[in-house]
Coordinates of N, CA and C in Angstrom, one line a residue:
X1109 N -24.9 14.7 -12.7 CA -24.6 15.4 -11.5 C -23.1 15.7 -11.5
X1110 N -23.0 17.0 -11.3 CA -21.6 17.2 -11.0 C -20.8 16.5 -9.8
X1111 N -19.3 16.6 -10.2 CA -18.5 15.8 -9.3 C -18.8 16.9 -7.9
X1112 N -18.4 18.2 -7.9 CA -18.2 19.3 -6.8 C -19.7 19.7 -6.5
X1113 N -20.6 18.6 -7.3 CA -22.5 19.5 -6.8 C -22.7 18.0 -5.2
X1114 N -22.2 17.3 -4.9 CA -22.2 16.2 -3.8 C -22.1 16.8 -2.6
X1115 N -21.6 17.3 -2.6 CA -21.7 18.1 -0.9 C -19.9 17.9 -0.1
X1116 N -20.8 17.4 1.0 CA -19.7 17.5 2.1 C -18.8 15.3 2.0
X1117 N -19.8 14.8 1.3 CA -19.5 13.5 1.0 C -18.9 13.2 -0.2
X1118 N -19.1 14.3 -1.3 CA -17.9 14.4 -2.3 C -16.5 14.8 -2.2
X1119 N -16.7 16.0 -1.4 CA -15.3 16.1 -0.5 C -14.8 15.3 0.3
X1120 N -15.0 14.5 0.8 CA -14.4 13.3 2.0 C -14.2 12.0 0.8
X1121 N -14.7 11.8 -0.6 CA -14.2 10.9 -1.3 C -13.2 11.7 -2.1
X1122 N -13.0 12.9 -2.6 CA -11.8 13.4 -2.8 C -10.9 13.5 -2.0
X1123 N -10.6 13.7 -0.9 CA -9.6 14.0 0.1 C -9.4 12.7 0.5
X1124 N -10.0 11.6 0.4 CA -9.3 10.0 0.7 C -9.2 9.8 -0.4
X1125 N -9.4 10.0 -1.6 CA -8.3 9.4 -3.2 C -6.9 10.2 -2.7
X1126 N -6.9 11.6 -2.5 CA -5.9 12.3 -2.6 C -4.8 11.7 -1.2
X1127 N -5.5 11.6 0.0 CA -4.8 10.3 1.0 C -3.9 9.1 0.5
X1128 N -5.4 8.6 -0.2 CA -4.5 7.2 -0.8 C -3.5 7.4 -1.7
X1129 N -2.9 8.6 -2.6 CA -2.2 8.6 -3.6 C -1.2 8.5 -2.7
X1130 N -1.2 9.5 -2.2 CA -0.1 10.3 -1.6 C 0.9 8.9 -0.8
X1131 N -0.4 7.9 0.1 CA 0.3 6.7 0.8 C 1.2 5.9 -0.1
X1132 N 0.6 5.6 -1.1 CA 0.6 4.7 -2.5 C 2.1 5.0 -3.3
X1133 N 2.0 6.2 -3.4 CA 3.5 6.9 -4.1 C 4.5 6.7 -3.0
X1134 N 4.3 6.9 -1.4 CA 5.6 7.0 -1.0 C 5.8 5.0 -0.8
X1135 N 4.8 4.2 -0.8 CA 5.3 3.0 -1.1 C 6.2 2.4 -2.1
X1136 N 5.5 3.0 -2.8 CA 6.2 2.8 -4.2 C 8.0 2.9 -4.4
X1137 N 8.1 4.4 -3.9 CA 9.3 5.3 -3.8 C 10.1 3.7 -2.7
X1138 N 9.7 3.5 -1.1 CA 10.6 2.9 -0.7 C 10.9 1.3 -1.4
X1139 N 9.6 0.4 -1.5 CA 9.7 -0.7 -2.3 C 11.0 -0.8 -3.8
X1140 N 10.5 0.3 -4.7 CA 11.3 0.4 -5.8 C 13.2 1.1 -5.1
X1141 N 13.2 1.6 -3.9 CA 14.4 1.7 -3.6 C 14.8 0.3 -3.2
X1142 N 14.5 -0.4 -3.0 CA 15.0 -1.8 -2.4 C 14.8 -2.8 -2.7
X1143 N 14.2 -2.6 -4.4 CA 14.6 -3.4 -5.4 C 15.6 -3.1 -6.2
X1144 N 16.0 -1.5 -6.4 CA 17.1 -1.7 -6.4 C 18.4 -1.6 -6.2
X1145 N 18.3 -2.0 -4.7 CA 19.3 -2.4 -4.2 C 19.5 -3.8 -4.4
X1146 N 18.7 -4.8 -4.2 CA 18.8 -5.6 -4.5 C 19.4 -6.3 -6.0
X1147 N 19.0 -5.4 -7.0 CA 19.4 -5.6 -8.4 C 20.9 -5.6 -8.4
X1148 N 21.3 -3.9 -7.9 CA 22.2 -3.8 -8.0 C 23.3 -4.8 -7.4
X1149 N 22.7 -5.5 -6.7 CA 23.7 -6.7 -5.9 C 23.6 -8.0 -6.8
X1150 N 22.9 -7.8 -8.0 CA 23.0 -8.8 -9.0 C 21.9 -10.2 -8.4
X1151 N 21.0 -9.9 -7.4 CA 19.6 -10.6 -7.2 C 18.9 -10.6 -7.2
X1152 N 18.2 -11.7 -7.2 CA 16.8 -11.5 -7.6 C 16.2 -10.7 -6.5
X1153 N 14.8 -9.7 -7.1 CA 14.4 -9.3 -5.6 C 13.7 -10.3 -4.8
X1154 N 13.1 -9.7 -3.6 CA 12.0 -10.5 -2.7 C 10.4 -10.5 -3.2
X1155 N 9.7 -11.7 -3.7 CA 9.0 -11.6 -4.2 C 7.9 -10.8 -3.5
X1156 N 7.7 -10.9 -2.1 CA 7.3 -9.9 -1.0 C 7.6 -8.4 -1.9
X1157 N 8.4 -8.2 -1.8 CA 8.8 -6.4 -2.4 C 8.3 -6.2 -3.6
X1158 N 7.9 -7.3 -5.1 CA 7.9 -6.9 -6.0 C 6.3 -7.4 -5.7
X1159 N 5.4 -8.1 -5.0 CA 4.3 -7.7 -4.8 C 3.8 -6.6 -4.6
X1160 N 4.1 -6.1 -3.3 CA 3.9 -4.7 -3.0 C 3.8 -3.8 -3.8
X1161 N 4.6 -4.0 -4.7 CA 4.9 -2.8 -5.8 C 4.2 -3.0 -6.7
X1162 N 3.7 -4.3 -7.4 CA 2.8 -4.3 -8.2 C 1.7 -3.9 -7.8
X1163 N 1.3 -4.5 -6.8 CA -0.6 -3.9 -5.8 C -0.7 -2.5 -5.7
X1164 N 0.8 -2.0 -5.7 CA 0.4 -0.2 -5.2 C 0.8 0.7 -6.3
X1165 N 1.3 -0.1 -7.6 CA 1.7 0.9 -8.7 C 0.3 0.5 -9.4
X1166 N -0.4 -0.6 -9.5 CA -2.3 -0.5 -9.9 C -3.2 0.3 -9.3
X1167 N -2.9 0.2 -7.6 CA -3.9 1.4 -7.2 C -3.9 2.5 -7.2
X1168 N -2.4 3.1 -7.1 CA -2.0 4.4 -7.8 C -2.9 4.6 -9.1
X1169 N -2.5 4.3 -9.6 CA -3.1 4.1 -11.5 C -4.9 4.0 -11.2
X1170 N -5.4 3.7 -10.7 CA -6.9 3.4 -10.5 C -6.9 4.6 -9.4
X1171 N -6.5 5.2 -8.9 CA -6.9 6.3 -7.9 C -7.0 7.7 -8.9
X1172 N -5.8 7.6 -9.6 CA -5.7 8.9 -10.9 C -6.9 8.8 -11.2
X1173 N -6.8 7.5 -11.7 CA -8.3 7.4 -13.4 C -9.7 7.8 -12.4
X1174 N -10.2 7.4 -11.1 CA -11.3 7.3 -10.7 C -11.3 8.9 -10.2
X1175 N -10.3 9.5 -9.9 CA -10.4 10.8 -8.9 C -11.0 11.9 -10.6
X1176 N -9.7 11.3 -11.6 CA -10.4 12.2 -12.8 C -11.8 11.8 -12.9
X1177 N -12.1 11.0 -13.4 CA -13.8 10.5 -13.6 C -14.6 10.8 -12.4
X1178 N -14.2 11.1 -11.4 CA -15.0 11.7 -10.3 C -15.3 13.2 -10.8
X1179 N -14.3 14.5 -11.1 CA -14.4 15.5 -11.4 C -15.0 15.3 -12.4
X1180 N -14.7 14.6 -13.8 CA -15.7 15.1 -14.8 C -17.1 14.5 -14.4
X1181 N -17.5 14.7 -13.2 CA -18.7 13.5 -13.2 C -18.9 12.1 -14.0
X1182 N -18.3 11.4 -14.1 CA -18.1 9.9 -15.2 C -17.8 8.8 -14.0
X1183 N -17.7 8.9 -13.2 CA -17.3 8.2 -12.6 C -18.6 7.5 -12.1
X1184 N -18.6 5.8 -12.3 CA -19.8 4.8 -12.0 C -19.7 4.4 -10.7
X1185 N -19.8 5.2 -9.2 CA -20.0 5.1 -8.2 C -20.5 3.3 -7.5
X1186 N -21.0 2.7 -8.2 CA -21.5 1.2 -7.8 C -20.2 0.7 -8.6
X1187 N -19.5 0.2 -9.5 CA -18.1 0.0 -10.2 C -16.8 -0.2 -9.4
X1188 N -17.4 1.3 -8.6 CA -16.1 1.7 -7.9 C -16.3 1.6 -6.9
X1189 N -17.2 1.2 -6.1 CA -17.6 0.4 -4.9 C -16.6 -1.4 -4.9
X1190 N -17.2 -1.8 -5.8 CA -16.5 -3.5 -5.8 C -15.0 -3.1 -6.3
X1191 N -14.7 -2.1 -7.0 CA -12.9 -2.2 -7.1 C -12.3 -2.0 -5.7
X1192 N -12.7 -0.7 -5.3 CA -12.1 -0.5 -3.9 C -12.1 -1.4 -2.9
X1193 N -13.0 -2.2 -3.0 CA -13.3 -3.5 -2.4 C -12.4 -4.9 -2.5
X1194 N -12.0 -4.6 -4.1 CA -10.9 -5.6 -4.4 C -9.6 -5.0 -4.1
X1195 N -9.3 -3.9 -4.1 CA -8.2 -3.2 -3.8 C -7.8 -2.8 -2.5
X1196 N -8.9 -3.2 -1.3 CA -8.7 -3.6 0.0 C -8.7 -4.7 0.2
X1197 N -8.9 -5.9 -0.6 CA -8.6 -7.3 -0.2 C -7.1 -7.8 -0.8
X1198 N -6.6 -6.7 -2.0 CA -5.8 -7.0 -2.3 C -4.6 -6.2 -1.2
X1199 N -4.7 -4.9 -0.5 CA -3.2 -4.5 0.3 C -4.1 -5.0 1.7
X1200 N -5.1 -5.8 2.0 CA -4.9 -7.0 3.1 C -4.1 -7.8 3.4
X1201 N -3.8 -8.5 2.2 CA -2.8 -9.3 1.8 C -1.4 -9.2 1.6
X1202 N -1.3 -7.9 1.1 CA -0.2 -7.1 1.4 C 0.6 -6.8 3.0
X1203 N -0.5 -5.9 3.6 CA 0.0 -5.9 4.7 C 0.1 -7.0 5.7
X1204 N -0.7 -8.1 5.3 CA -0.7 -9.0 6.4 C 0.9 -10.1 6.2
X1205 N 1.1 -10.0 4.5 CA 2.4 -10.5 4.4 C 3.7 -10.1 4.7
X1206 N 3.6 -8.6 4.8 CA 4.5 -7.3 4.9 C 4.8 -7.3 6.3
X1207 N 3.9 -7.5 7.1 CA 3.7 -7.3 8.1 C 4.2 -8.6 9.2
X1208 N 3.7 -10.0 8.9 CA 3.9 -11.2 9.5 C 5.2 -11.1 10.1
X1209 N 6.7 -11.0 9.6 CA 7.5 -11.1 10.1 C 8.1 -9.7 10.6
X1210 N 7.3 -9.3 10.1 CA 8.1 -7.3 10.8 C 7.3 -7.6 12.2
X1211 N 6.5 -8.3 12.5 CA 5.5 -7.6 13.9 C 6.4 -8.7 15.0
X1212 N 7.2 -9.4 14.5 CA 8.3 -9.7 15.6 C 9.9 -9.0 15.7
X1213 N 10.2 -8.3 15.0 CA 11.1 -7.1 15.3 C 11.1 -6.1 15.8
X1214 N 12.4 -6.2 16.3 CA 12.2 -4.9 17.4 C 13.3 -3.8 16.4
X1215 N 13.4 -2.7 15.5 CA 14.2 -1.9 14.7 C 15.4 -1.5 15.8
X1216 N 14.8 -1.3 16.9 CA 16.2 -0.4 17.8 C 16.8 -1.5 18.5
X1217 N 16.8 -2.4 18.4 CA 17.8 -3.3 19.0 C 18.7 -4.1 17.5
X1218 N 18.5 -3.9 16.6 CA 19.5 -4.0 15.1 C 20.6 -3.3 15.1
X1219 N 21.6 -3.9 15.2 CA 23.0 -3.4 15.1 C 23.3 -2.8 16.5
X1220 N 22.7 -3.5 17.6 CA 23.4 -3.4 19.4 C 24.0 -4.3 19.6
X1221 N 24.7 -4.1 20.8 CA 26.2 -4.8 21.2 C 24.9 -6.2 21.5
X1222 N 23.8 -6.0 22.1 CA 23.1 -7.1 22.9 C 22.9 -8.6 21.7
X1223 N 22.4 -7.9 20.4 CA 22.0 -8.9 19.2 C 23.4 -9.2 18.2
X1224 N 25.0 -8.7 19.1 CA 25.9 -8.9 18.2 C 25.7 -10.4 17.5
X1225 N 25.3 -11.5 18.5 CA 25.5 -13.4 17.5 C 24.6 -13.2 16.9
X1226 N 23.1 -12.5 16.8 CA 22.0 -13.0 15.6 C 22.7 -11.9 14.4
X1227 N 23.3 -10.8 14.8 CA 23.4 -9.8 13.5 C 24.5 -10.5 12.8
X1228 N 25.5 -10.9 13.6 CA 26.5 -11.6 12.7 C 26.1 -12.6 11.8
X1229 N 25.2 -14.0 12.8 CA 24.5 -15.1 12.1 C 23.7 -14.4 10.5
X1230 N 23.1 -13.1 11.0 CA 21.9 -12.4 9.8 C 23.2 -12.4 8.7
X1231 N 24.4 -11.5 8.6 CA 25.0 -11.3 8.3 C 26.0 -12.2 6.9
X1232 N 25.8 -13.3 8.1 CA 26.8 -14.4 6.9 C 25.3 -14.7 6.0
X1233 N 24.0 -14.9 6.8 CA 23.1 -15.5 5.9 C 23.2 -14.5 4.7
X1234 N 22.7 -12.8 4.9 CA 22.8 -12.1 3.4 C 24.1 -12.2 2.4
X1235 N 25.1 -12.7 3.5 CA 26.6 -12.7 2.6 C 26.3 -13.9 1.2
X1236 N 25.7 -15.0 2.1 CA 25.7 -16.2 1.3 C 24.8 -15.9 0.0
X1237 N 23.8 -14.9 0.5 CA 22.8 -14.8 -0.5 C 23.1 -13.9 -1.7
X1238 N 23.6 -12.8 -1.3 CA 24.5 -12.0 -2.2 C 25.6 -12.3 -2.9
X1239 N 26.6 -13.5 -2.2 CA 27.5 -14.3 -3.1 C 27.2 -15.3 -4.3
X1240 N 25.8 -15.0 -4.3 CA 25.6 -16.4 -5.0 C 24.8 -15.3 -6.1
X1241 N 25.1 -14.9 -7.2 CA 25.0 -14.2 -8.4 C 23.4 -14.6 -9.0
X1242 N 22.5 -14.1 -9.0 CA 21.0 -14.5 -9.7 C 20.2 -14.4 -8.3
X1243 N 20.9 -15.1 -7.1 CA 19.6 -15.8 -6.1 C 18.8 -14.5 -5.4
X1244 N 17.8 -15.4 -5.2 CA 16.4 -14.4 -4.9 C 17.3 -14.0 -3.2
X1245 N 16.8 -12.5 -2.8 CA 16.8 -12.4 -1.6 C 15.2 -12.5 -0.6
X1246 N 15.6 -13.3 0.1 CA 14.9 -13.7 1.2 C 14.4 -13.1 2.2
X1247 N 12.9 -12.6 1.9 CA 12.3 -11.3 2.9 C 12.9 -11.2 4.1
X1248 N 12.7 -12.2 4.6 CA 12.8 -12.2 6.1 C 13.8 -12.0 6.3
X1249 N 15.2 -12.2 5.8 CA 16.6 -11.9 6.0 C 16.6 -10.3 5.6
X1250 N 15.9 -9.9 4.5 CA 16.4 -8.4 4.4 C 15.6 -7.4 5.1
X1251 N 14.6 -7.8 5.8 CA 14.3 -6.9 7.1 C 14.9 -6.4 8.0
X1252 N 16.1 -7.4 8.4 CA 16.9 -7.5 9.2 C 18.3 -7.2 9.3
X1253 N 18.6 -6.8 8.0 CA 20.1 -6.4 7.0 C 20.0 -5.0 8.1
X1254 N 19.2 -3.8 8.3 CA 19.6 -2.8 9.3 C 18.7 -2.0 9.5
X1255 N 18.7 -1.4 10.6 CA 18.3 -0.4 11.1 C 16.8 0.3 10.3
X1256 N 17.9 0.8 9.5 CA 16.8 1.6 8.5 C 16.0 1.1 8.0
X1257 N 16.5 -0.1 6.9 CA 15.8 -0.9 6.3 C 14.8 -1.6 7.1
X1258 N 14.7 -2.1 8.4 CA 13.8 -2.3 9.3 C 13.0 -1.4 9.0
X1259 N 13.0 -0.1 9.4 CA 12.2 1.5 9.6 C 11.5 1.3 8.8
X1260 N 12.3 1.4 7.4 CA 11.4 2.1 6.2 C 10.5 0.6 5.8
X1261 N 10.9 -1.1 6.0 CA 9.4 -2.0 6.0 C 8.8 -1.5 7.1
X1262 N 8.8 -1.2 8.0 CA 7.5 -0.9 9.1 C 6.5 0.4 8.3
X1263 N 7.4 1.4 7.8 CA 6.8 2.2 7.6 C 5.7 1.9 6.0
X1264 N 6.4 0.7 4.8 CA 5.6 0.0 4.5 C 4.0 -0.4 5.0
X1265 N 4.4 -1.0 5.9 CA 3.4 -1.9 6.8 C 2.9 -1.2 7.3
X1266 N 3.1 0.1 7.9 CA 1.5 1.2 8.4 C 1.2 1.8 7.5
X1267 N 1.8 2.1 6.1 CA 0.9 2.9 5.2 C -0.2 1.8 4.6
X1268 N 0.1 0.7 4.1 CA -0.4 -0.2 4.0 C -1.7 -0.9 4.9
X1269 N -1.7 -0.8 6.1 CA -2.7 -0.6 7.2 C -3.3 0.2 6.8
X1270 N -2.7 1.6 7.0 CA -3.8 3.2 6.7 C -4.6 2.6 5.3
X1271 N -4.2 2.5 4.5 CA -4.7 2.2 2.9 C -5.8 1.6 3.6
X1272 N -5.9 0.5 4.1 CA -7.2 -0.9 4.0 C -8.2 -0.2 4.7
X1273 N -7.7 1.2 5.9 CA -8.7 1.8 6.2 C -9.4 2.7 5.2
X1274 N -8.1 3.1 4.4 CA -8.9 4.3 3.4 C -9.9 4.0 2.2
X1275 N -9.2 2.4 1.8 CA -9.7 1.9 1.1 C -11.4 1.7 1.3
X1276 N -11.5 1.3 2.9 CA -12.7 0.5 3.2 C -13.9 1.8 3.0
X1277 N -13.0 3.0 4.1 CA -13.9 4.4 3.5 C -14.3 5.2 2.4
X1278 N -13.5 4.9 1.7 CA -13.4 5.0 -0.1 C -14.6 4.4 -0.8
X1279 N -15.4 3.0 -0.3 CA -15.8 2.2 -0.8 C -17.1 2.2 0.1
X1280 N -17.4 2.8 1.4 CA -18.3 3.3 1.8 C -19.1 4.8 1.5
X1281 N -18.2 5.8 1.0 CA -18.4 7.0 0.4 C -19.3 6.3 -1.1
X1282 N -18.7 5.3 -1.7 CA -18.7 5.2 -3.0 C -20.6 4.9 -2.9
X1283 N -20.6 3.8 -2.2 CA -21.8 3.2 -2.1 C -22.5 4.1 -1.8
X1284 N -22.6 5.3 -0.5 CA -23.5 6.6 -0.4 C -23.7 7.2 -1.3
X1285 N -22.6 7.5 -2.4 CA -22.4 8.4 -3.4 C -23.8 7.5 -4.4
X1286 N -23.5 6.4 -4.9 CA -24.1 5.8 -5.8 C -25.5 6.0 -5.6
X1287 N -26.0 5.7 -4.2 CA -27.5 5.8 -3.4 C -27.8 7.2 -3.4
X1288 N -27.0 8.3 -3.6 CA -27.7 9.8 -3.2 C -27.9 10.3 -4.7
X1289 N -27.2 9.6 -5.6 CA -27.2 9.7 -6.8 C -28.4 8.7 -7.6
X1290 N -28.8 8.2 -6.8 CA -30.3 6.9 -7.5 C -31.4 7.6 -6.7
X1291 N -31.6 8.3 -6.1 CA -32.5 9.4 -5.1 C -33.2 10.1 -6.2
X1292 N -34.7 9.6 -6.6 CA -35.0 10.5 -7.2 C -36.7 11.4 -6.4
X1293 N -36.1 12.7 -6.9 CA -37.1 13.9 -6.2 C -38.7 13.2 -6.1
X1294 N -39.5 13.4 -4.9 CA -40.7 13.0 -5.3 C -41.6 14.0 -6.1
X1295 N -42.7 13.3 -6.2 CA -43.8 14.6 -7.0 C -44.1 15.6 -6.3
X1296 N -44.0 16.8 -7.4 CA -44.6 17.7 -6.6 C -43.7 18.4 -6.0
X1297 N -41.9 18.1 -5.9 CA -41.2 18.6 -5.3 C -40.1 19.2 -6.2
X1298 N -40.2 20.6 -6.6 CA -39.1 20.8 -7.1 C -37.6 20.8 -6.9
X1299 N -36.7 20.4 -7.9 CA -35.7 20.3 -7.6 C -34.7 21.7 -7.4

């Protein structure tokens, strides 16, 4: 069975692969920006950050391979049911970690006259951490480093959200796809 002979349910599992890439790459893009920043400061990164990046530079890579094996029709619809499955338990995990200490920040009160003693306290803490040559930087302090950097983890943390949805529907398609594809014609009925 062709990939493009499914109907209106082959197109809704292509248009959420093509969803998910699209989320997946721009994680990637901010994650890998802020590792290396952190490099460049001569630290380790946050093991939080280089999670992320690992979880979403695999599903990237498993979204390509499964979108092509969808078009050439190759793709094993039951297979790809239990990956997407593991691949929403795995950015669960993600966003729930990503997420834990972002969902008590507030981004627009970072760098106001109101939080001058925590920004300065934040402040000496990255100093300490950045002075000390090798050491790992510490999530929860670099959420807090500014503004933006707040922004762009939140915006982490909702693509990452979106994913567990897209994932979950990805993996519901998959399972219809497998079942409309085990449907065989009864007698008597041409195809």
């Amino acid at each position: 069975m062709a990939g493009s002979d499914i109907g209106a349910l082959g197109t809704t599992f292509k248009a959420v692969r093509i969803l998910q890439g699209v989320s997946l790459i721009a994680i990637i893009g901010m994650a890998a920006y802020f590792i290396s920043q952190m490099v460049s400061n001569n630290n380790a990164p946050s093991g939080v950050i280089v999670g992320t990046l690992s979880v979403t530079c695999i599903a990237v890579l498993y979204c390509a391979i499964t979108y092509i094996l969808y078009i050439d029709s190759l793709l094993p619809f039951l297979i790809t049911t239990g990956m997407d499955s593991m691949l929403l338990i795995a950015l669960m995990v993600v966003a729930v970690v990503v997420g834990k200490p972002l969902s008590y920040l507030n981004c627009r009160v970072i760098g106001s006259s109101s939080v001058s003693q925590s920004t300065y306290q934040l402040g000496l803490e990255l100093k300490k951490s950045f002075s000390k040559e090798g050491s790992q930087v510490q999530y929860s302090n670099w959420i807090g480093a500014s503004r933006i950097t707040c922004y762009e983890m939140k915006a982490i943390w909702g693509l990452s959200i979106a994913l567990c949805v897209l994932f979950a529907f990805s993996a519901i398609c998959s399972v219809c796809l497998w079942r409309r594809s085990k449907v065989v014609a009864p007698k008597g009925v041409e195809a």
